[in-house]
Tab-separated table of C-alpha atoms and ligand atoms in Angstrom:
chain	number	residue	atom	x	y	z
M	110	UNK	CA	0.000	0.000	0.000
M	111	UNK	CA	1.356	3.367	-0.950
M	112	UNK	CA	-0.010	5.343	1.913
M	113	UNK	CA	-1.172	8.557	0.427
M	114	UNK	CA	-4.006	10.960	1.046
M	115	UNK	CA	-6.181	11.138	-1.977
M	116	UNK	CA	-7.298	14.642	-1.171
M	117	UNK	CA	-3.793	15.899	-1.849
M	118	UNK	CA	-3.555	14.288	-5.241
M	119	UNK	CA	-6.896	14.964	-6.832
M	120	UNK	CA	-5.891	17.169	-9.695
M	121	UNK	CA	-7.466	17.540	-13.061
M	122	UNK	CA	-5.535	17.883	-16.275
M	123	UNK	CA	-2.235	17.266	-14.539
M	124	UNK	CA	-0.804	15.147	-17.297
M	125	UNK	CA	-0.120	18.277	-19.310
M	126	UNK	CA	2.378	19.601	-16.740
M	127	UNK	CA	5.866	20.655	-17.861
M	128	UNK	CA	8.162	17.745	-18.688
M	129	UNK	CA	11.112	19.354	-16.970
M	130	UNK	CA	10.162	18.169	-13.482
M	131	UNK	CA	10.455	14.475	-14.343
M	132	UNK	CA	13.415	12.119	-14.417
M	133	UNK	CA	14.774	10.634	-17.633
M	134	UNK	CA	12.980	7.704	-19.275
M	135	UNK	CA	10.317	6.620	-21.701
M	136	UNK	CA	7.457	4.898	-19.917
M	137	UNK	CA	6.233	1.367	-20.426
M	138	UNK	CA	3.643	-0.396	-18.302
M	139	UNK	CA	5.363	-3.542	-16.993
M	140	UNK	CA	2.667	-4.739	-14.561
M	141	UNK	CA	-1.065	-4.211	-14.466
M	142	UNK	CA	-3.191	-2.317	-14.225
M	143	UNK	CA	-4.667	-4.639	-11.630
M	144	UNK	CA	-7.412	-4.389	-9.002
M	145	UNK	CA	-6.999	-4.759	-5.259
M	146	UNK	CA	-9.353	-3.954	-2.389
M	147	UNK	CA	-12.918	-3.034	-3.302
M	148	UNK	CA	-15.947	-1.892	-1.328
M	149	UNK	CA	-19.442	-0.947	-2.468
M	150	UNK	CA	-18.181	2.590	-3.130
M	151	UNK	CA	-14.476	2.254	-3.929
M	152	UNK	CA	-11.877	0.400	-5.953
M	153	UNK	CA	-8.085	0.324	-5.673
M	154	UNK	CA	-6.194	0.186	-8.982
M	155	UNK	CA	-2.426	-0.313	-9.285
M	156	UNK	CA	0.145	-0.630	-12.032
M	157	UNK	CA	3.881	-0.343	-12.552
M	158	UNK	CA	5.910	1.569	-15.123
M	159	UNK	CA	9.531	0.832	-15.959
M	160	UNK	CA	10.552	4.439	-15.359
M	161	UNK	CA	9.295	7.021	-12.860
M	162	UNK	CA	6.108	8.669	-14.046
M	163	UNK	CA	3.285	10.843	-12.894
M	164	UNK	CA	0.037	9.035	-13.410
M	165	UNK	CA	-3.694	9.173	-13.404
M	166	UNK	CA	-6.855	7.249	-14.158
M	167	UNK	CA	-9.741	8.272	-16.350
M	168	UNK	CA	-12.920	6.434	-15.493
M	169	UNK	CA	-16.652	6.585	-15.808
M	170	UNK	CA	-19.817	4.687	-14.978
M	171	UNK	CA	-20.839	2.272	-17.728
M	172	UNK	CA	-23.974	3.310	-19.603
M	173	UNK	CA	-26.117	2.026	-22.442
M	174	UNK	CA	-25.284	3.364	-25.878
M	175	UNK	CA	-27.503	6.353	-26.677
M	176	UNK	CA	-30.095	5.492	-29.309
M	177	UNK	CA	-29.029	6.463	-32.762
M	178	UNK	CA	-25.297	6.568	-31.938
M	179	UNK	CA	-23.159	4.567	-34.368
M	180	UNK	CA	-19.483	3.739	-34.687
M	181	UNK	CA	-16.871	3.934	-31.962
M	182	UNK	CA	-17.798	5.832	-28.831
M	183	UNK	CA	-16.233	9.084	-27.763
M	184	UNK	CA	-13.933	7.891	-24.961
M	185	UNK	CA	-13.988	11.305	-23.317
M	186	UNK	CA	-17.693	10.816	-22.713
M	187	UNK	CA	-17.295	7.271	-21.385
M	188	UNK	CA	-14.325	8.185	-19.167
M	189	UNK	CA	-15.726	11.422	-17.832
M	190	UNK	CA	-14.088	11.349	-14.386
M	191	UNK	CA	-10.431	11.407	-13.510
M	192	UNK	CA	-7.973	11.244	-10.679
M	193	UNK	CA	-4.251	11.965	-10.930
M	194	UNK	CA	-1.127	12.505	-8.887
M	195	UNK	CA	1.880	14.807	-9.046
M	196	UNK	CA	4.038	12.186	-7.342
M	197	UNK	CA	6.676	10.630	-9.591
M	198	UNK	CA	6.718	6.891	-9.010
M	199	UNK	CA	7.118	3.530	-10.709
M	200	UNK	CA	4.375	1.689	-8.765
M	201	UNK	CA	1.152	3.635	-9.067
M	202	UNK	CA	-1.864	3.262	-6.811
M	203	UNK	CA	-5.182	5.040	-6.834
M	204	UNK	CA	-8.354	4.582	-4.849
M	205	UNK	CA	-11.433	5.565	-6.817
M	206	UNK	CA	-14.006	6.724	-4.298
M	207	UNK	CA	-17.628	7.817	-4.302
M	208	UNK	CA	-18.627	4.965	-6.609
M	209	UNK	CA	-22.023	3.293	-6.690
M	210	UNK	CA	-22.511	-0.258	-5.330
M	211	UNK	CA	-22.603	-3.242	-7.663
M	212	UNK	CA	-21.969	-0.989	-10.643
M	213	UNK	CA	-19.751	-1.351	-13.705
M	214	UNK	CA	-17.119	1.307	-14.378
M	215	UNK	CA	-14.749	1.676	-17.314
M	216	UNK	CA	-11.226	2.842	-16.552
M	217	UNK	CA	-7.972	3.631	-18.274
M	218	UNK	CA	-4.593	4.106	-16.575
M	219	UNK	CA	-2.237	6.839	-17.813
M	220	UNK	CA	1.414	7.516	-17.060
M	221	UNK	CA	3.622	10.335	-18.269
M	222	UNK	CA	7.396	9.955	-18.378
M	223	UNK	CA	10.218	12.444	-18.318
M	224	UNK	CA	10.430	12.795	-22.081
M	225	UNK	CA	6.826	13.900	-22.265
M	226	UNK	CA	5.732	10.591	-23.762
M	227	UNK	CA	2.557	9.144	-22.416
M	228	UNK	CA	1.536	5.514	-22.022
M	229	UNK	CA	-1.989	4.394	-21.404
M	230	UNK	CA	-3.633	1.057	-20.731
M	231	UNK	CA	-6.528	-0.387	-22.662
M	232	UNK	CA	-9.959	0.739	-21.551
M	233	UNK	CA	-10.917	-1.858	-18.945
M	234	UNK	CA	-13.911	-2.545	-16.753
M	235	UNK	CA	-14.547	-3.413	-13.120
M	236	UNK	CA	-17.543	-3.807	-10.858
M	237	UNK	CA	-17.826	-2.420	-7.338
M	238	UNK	CA	-18.745	-4.762	-4.485
M	239	UNK	CA	-22.311	-6.061	-4.468
M	240	UNK	CA	-25.029	-5.121	-2.019
M	241	UNK	CA	-25.498	-7.351	1.046
M	242	UNK	CA	-28.640	-8.926	-0.394
M	243	UNK	CA	-27.162	-9.797	-3.797
M	244	UNK	CA	-25.670	-13.094	-4.914
M	245	UNK	CA	-21.938	-13.176	-5.602
M	246	UNK	CA	-19.110	-15.550	-6.454
M	247	UNK	CA	-15.441	-15.798	-5.624
M	248	UNK	CA	-12.583	-17.989	-6.735
M	249	UNK	CA	-10.139	-19.489	-4.255
M	250	UNK	CA	-6.701	-20.554	-5.417
M	251	UNK	CA	-3.153	-20.538	-4.109
M	252	UNK	CA	0.442	-21.732	-4.354
M	253	UNK	CA	0.619	-20.362	-7.877
M	254	UNK	CA	4.368	-19.821	-7.693
M	255	UNK	CA	7.161	-21.104	-9.923
M	256	UNK	CA	5.122	-22.328	-12.920
M	257	UNK	CA	3.704	-19.235	-14.626
M	258	UNK	CA	2.422	-21.120	-17.689
M	259	UNK	CA	0.323	-23.411	-15.533
M	260	UNK	CA	-0.773	-20.523	-13.340
M	261	UNK	CA	-1.886	-18.597	-16.422
M	262	UNK	CA	-4.038	-21.582	-17.455
M	263	UNK	CA	-5.722	-21.618	-14.053
M	264	UNK	CA	-6.016	-17.830	-13.830
M	265	UNK	CA	-7.660	-17.748	-17.258
M	266	UNK	CA	-10.106	-20.441	-16.107
M	267	UNK	CA	-10.797	-18.372	-13.009
M	268	UNK	CA	-11.468	-15.338	-15.206
M	269	UNK	CA	-13.836	-17.439	-17.333
M	270	UNK	CA	-15.951	-17.942	-14.197
M	271	UNK	CA	-16.472	-14.157	-14.006
M	272	UNK	CA	-16.043	-14.103	-10.229
M	273	UNK	CA	-16.617	-10.953	-8.213
M	274	UNK	CA	-13.182	-11.378	-6.631
M	275	UNK	CA	-10.392	-13.840	-6.013
M	276	UNK	CA	-9.086	-15.113	-2.698
M	277	UNK	CA	-5.500	-16.305	-2.999
M	278	UNK	CA	-4.131	-18.406	-0.130
M	279	UNK	CA	-0.508	-17.403	-0.716
M	280	UNK	CA	2.850	-18.412	-2.182
M	281	UNK	CA	2.238	-16.406	-5.339
M	282	UNK	CA	6.010	-16.209	-5.989
M	283	UNK	CA	8.939	-18.523	-5.235
M	284	UNK	CA	10.971	-15.855	-3.473
M	285	UNK	CA	9.217	-12.638	-2.515
M	286	UNK	CA	12.546	-10.819	-2.243
M	287	UNK	CA	13.146	-11.207	-5.984
M	288	UNK	CA	11.284	-8.310	-7.494
M	289	UNK	CA	11.216	-9.809	-10.996
M	290	UNK	CA	9.215	-12.813	-9.793
M	291	UNK	CA	6.278	-10.613	-8.801
M	292	UNK	CA	5.731	-9.818	-12.448
M	293	UNK	CA	7.005	-13.063	-14.027
M	294	UNK	CA	5.165	-15.460	-11.693
M	295	UNK	CA	2.178	-13.513	-10.423
M	296	UNK	CA	1.052	-10.215	-11.957
M	297	UNK	CA	1.982	-11.224	-15.512
M	298	UNK	CA	0.357	-14.678	-15.793
M	299	UNK	CA	-2.799	-13.496	-13.989
M	300	UNK	CA	-3.123	-10.185	-15.815
M	301	UNK	CA	-6.351	-10.978	-17.706
M	302	UNK	CA	-8.009	-11.848	-14.410
M	303	UNK	CA	-6.449	-9.213	-12.207
M	304	UNK	CA	-7.148	-6.234	-14.421
M	305	UNK	CA	-10.883	-6.866	-14.042
M	306	UNK	CA	-11.276	-8.728	-10.752
M	307	UNK	CA	-9.928	-7.700	-7.319
M	308	UNK	CA	-7.559	-10.230	-5.761
M	309	UNK	CA	-7.032	-10.669	-2.021
M	310	UNK	CA	-3.893	-12.515	-0.931
M	311	UNK	CA	-3.171	-14.272	2.357
M	312	UNK	CA	0.613	-13.971	2.609
M	313	UNK	CA	2.533	-17.257	2.264
M	314	UNK	CA	5.961	-18.311	3.486
M	315	UNK	CA	7.459	-17.872	0.005
M	316	UNK	CA	6.553	-14.184	0.024
M	317	UNK	CA	9.165	-14.023	2.822
M	318	UNK	CA	7.409	-10.975	4.258
M	319	UNK	CA	9.388	-9.028	1.649
M	320	UNK	CA	8.810	-5.343	1.039
M	321	UNK	CA	7.597	-6.211	-2.465
M	322	UNK	CA	4.488	-7.851	-1.015
M	323	UNK	CA	3.554	-4.507	0.525
M	324	UNK	CA	4.639	-2.497	-2.522
M	325	UNK	CA	2.517	-4.546	-4.924
M	326	UNK	CA	-0.486	-4.982	-2.606
M	327	UNK	CA	-3.128	-2.638	-1.314
M	328	UNK	CA	-5.244	-4.168	1.424
M	329	UNK	CA	-6.550	-2.773	4.702
M	330	UNK	CA	-3.714	-2.124	7.151
M	331	UNK	CA	-1.424	-3.810	8.137
M	332	UNK	CA	-1.879	-5.807	4.895
M	333	UNK	CA	-0.226	-9.058	6.038
M	334	UNK	CA	-3.476	-9.542	7.978
M	335	UNK	CA	-6.739	-7.712	7.437
M	336	UNK	CA	-10.447	-8.246	6.980
M	337	UNK	CA	-13.161	-7.100	4.633
M	338	UNK	CA	-16.848	-7.576	3.986
M	339	UNK	CA	-18.306	-8.638	0.680
M	340	UNK	CA	-22.033	-9.137	0.185
M	341	UNK	CA	-23.341	-10.837	3.317
M	342	UNK	CA	-19.979	-12.415	4.161
M	343	UNK	CA	-17.005	-11.445	6.292
M	344	UNK	CA	-13.476	-12.450	5.314
M	345	UNK	CA	-10.667	-12.541	7.864
M	346	UNK	CA	-7.231	-12.844	6.272
M	347	UNK	CA	-4.519	-14.144	8.587
M	348	UNK	CA	-0.717	-14.146	8.344
M	349	UNK	CA	0.112	-17.705	9.416
M	350	UNK	CA	3.854	-16.997	9.184
M	351	UNK	CA	3.589	-14.543	12.062
M	352	UNK	CA	3.205	-15.196	15.776
M	353	UNK	CA	-0.202	-16.706	16.589
M	354	UNK	CA	0.487	-17.737	20.154
M	355	UNK	CA	-2.049	-16.886	22.876
M	356	UNK	CA	-1.802	-13.175	23.677
M	357	UNK	CA	-0.002	-12.319	20.438
M	358	UNK	CA	-1.063	-9.140	18.685
M	359	UNK	CA	-2.484	-10.905	15.662
M	360	UNK	CA	-4.368	-13.513	17.671
M	361	UNK	CA	-6.002	-10.762	19.733
M	362	UNK	CA	-6.947	-9.006	16.513
M	363	UNK	CA	-8.453	-12.191	15.028
M	364	UNK	CA	-10.623	-12.726	18.114
M	365	UNK	CA	-11.793	-9.103	18.061
M	366	UNK	CA	-12.418	-9.173	14.314
M	367	UNK	CA	-14.481	-12.376	14.378
M	368	UNK	CA	-16.378	-11.265	17.499
M	369	UNK	CA	-17.341	-7.962	15.920
M	370	UNK	CA	-18.702	-9.376	12.668
M	371	UNK	CA	-22.433	-9.932	12.367
M	372	UNK	CA	-22.149	-11.258	8.802
M	373	UNK	CA	-24.242	-14.257	7.777
M	374	UNK	CA	-21.156	-16.078	6.522
M	375	UNK	CA	-17.709	-15.989	8.073
M	376	UNK	CA	-14.659	-17.128	6.157
M	377	UNK	CA	-11.015	-17.145	7.128
M	378	UNK	CA	-8.032	-17.511	4.816
M	379	UNK	CA	-4.418	-18.214	5.712
M	380	UNK	CA	-1.580	-20.039	4.092
M	381	UNK	CA	-0.837	-22.949	6.429
M	382	UNK	CA	-3.457	-25.712	6.905
M	383	UNK	CA	-4.664	-26.600	10.417
M	384	UNK	CA	-5.677	-30.031	9.063
M	385	UNK	CA	-3.827	-31.732	6.224
M	386	UNK	CA	-3.152	-35.266	5.029
M	387	UNK	CA	0.174	-34.390	3.417
M	388	UNK	CA	2.604	-37.275	3.184
M	389	UNK	CA	5.689	-35.796	4.808
M	390	UNK	CA	5.402	-32.150	5.883
M	391	UNK	CA	4.074	-32.954	9.356
M	392	UNK	CA	5.829	-36.283	9.922
M	393	UNK	CA	7.190	-38.614	7.222
M	394	UNK	CA	4.468	-41.220	6.817
M	395	UNK	CA	6.912	-43.650	5.194
M	396	UNK	CA	8.287	-44.307	8.679
M	397	UNK	CA	6.353	-42.308	11.282
M	398	UNK	CA	3.040	-40.881	12.244
M	399	UNK	CA	2.104	-37.451	10.927
M	400	UNK	CA	0.583	-34.652	13.003
M	401	UNK	CA	-1.726	-34.151	10.028
M	402	UNK	CA	-1.840	-30.407	10.423
M	403	UNK	CA	0.452	-27.414	10.609
M	404	UNK	CA	1.646	-26.647	14.176
M	405	UNK	CA	1.764	-22.900	13.421
M	406	UNK	CA	-2.030	-22.584	13.229
M	407	UNK	CA	-3.319	-25.009	15.868
M	408	UNK	CA	-4.040	-22.105	18.253
M	409	UNK	CA	-6.632	-20.812	15.788
M	410	UNK	CA	-8.880	-23.880	15.762
M	411	UNK	CA	-10.795	-23.214	19.031
M	412	UNK	CA	-11.198	-19.566	18.038
M	413	UNK	CA	-12.807	-20.522	14.739
M	414	UNK	CA	-15.108	-22.964	16.532
M	415	UNK	CA	-16.096	-20.399	19.140
M	416	UNK	CA	-16.846	-17.608	16.681
M	417	UNK	CA	-18.865	-19.536	14.130
M	418	UNK	CA	-16.442	-19.569	11.204
M	419	UNK	CA	-17.967	-21.490	8.312
M	420	UNK	CA	-14.926	-22.290	6.201
M	421	UNK	CA	-11.182	-21.815	6.614
M	422	UNK	CA	-9.366	-21.595	3.276
M	423	UNK	CA	-5.696	-22.486	3.195
M	424	UNK	CA	-2.888	-23.770	0.965
M	425	UNK	CA	0.836	-24.478	1.425
M	426	UNK	CA	0.365	-28.162	0.605
M	427	UNK	CA	0.126	-28.477	-3.165
M	428	UNK	CA	-3.060	-30.407	-3.656
M	429	UNK	CA	-6.707	-30.275	-2.603
M	430	UNK	CA	-8.299	-31.449	0.595
M	431	UNK	CA	-11.685	-30.689	2.149
M	432	UNK	CA	-12.437	-31.760	5.696
M	433	UNK	CA	-15.702	-32.735	7.272
M	434	UNK	CA	-17.045	-30.063	9.625
M	435	UNK	CA	-14.807	-30.289	12.710
M	436	UNK	CA	-15.424	-29.305	16.325
M	437	UNK	CA	-13.601	-30.358	19.499
M	438	UNK	CA	-11.318	-32.667	17.568
M	439	UNK	CA	-14.033	-34.719	15.922
M	440	UNK	CA	-16.514	-34.524	13.093
M	441	UNK	CA	-19.540	-32.425	14.008
M	442	UNK	CA	-21.779	-32.013	11.016
M	443	UNK	CA	-24.127	-29.592	12.743
M	444	UNK	CA	-21.643	-27.178	14.313
M	445	UNK	CA	-18.208	-27.858	12.863
M	446	UNK	CA	-15.766	-25.726	10.883
M	447	UNK	CA	-14.788	-26.895	7.386
M	448	UNK	CA	-11.178	-26.567	6.227
M	449	UNK	CA	-10.422	-26.432	2.518
M	450	UNK	CA	-6.829	-26.683	1.354
M	451	UNK	CA	-6.691	-25.248	-2.160
M	452	UNK	CA	-2.956	-25.363	-2.794
M	453	UNK	CA	-2.981	-26.869	-6.284
M	454	UNK	CA	-2.449	-23.548	-8.008
M	455	UNK	CA	0.615	-24.404	-10.165
M	456	UNK	CA	3.549	-25.388	-7.938
M	457	UNK	CA	4.747	-29.017	-8.111
M	458	UNK	CA	2.190	-31.406	-6.617
M	459	UNK	CA	2.708	-33.042	-3.278
M	460	UNK	CA	1.612	-36.495	-2.158
M	461	UNK	CA	-0.917	-37.563	0.446
M	462	UNK	CA	-0.235	-39.848	3.376
M	463	UNK	CA	-0.974	-43.476	2.450
M	464	UNK	CA	-3.896	-43.811	4.885
M	465	UNK	CA	-7.005	-41.691	5.176
M	466	UNK	CA	-7.215	-39.037	7.901
M	467	UNK	CA	-10.189	-39.064	10.285
M	468	UNK	CA	-11.189	-35.590	9.080
M	469	UNK	CA	-10.921	-36.082	5.320
M	470	UNK	CA	-14.050	-35.612	3.220
M	471	UNK	CA	-12.275	-35.339	-0.162
M	472	UNK	CA	-8.735	-35.267	-1.502
M	473	UNK	CA	-7.475	-34.613	-5.007
M	474	UNK	CA	-3.893	-34.620	-6.229
M	475	UNK	CA	-4.050	-32.261	-9.168
M	476	UNK	CA	-3.810	-28.610	-10.047
M	477	UNK	CA	-7.081	-26.943	-9.237
M	478	UNK	CA	-9.149	-23.964	-8.156
M	479	UNK	CA	-12.431	-23.518	-6.266
M	480	UNK	CA	-15.459	-21.443	-7.137
M	481	UNK	CA	-17.750	-20.412	-4.276
M	482	UNK	CA	-21.171	-18.855	-4.799
M	483	UNK	CA	-23.424	-17.321	-2.178
M	484	UNK	CA	-26.973	-16.067	-2.119
M	485	UNK	CA	-28.431	-15.228	1.273
M	486	UNK	CA	-28.322	-18.473	3.298
M	487	UNK	CA	-27.117	-20.726	0.494
M	488	UNK	CA	-23.423	-21.436	-0.070
M	489	UNK	CA	-22.154	-23.633	-2.877
M	490	UNK	CA	-18.589	-24.579	-3.693
M	491	UNK	CA	-17.436	-26.271	-6.859
M	492	UNK	CA	-13.819	-27.411	-7.138
M	493	UNK	CA	-12.316	-27.870	-10.627
M	494	UNK	CA	-9.122	-29.422	-11.851
M	495	UNK	CA	-6.857	-28.040	-14.554
M	496	UNK	CA	-8.916	-29.779	-17.249
M	497	UNK	CA	-12.143	-28.215	-16.054
M	498	UNK	CA	-13.527	-31.358	-14.405
M	499	UNK	CA	-15.564	-30.716	-11.274
M	500	UNK	CA	-14.235	-33.146	-8.689
M	501	UNK	CA	-15.806	-31.773	-5.521
M	502	UNK	CA	-19.047	-30.047	-4.565
M	503	UNK	CA	-20.238	-28.644	-1.282
M	504	UNK	CA	-23.534	-27.036	-0.364
M	505	UNK	CA	-24.289	-25.374	2.962
M	506	UNK	CA	-27.584	-23.856	4.062
M	507	UNK	CA	-28.346	-21.625	7.004
L	161	FE2	FE1	3.886	-22.416	1.437
């Protein structure tokens, strides 16, 4: 998040300012534009240029074509609002505010380099967050790192679902300290999706808590953990790399966040899985017993049970597993919490333990993503593999 007060940067017609104040360089957009945090009245848009630029966004509410109008539209009429900044930067971030809920807007990003040359994105479209009574859909995927071709295949499938947003359970790059990977492994392969659909990331271990995670992201503070509402659901995003021991700052925040939410549906996302049937991450099952869950997040389980969390989304293990509803260490179909490990997002697959875990409802060793849909008290989740086959389905009613 580039912490900046919008009031200080709202300037009209700024892109015609004198060239002399800018550094050398001809601009090229090397990442994005892409969408981050959205609410019913706002949208965050980011992009990166290869040289320092001043930038802006032209945007406008989508309308029907006026009767009798033929040919290409006058873009100035479609993009009739704008926001711009006098700051010279390479990573550009704007929050469009005062938008209408559940409404389509066209937008176009502009950057102006030191030589007076201007670059602009295509005219793109986004939709603000839906009203609390409206149906919506979101994709869950994760562990997309290291294999950008495969990730692009899955990201394009996710885009084909036309979700309202994407929840990514982390490890979007192999090494978060390598700046180039953020474009090569994440923002580049997912560009068709991310320029039209907001993406929320739960930070993984491979992000290494690097500054680039914060530079390329814009989520509610402090960004490595945060929460947001969408429709009638509340999403709590946890940093499972950080301290989650009793009394820790983040654990206190999670309790307060879940206690405060009155949303019909409560979801949590973090990278490490509290329950997992992985073959050797939690004890090598060739020779020993496995703990069948990540020790880092065990402290969260009673909190989720106490505060009525419906589903915990996680990754880290590179395949799919859905648990039965769990409460007090056993299956409780009426009052349990479901854990879905959706880590088949591109990285090399892992193997399951040779025997079934007591909590397992479904496993799949393949690359995959999940699509969740919600309307009022009905939740449905379809899980698809790389070839588009639906291999798991879940319906919850409340
Ligand atoms: Fe991981």
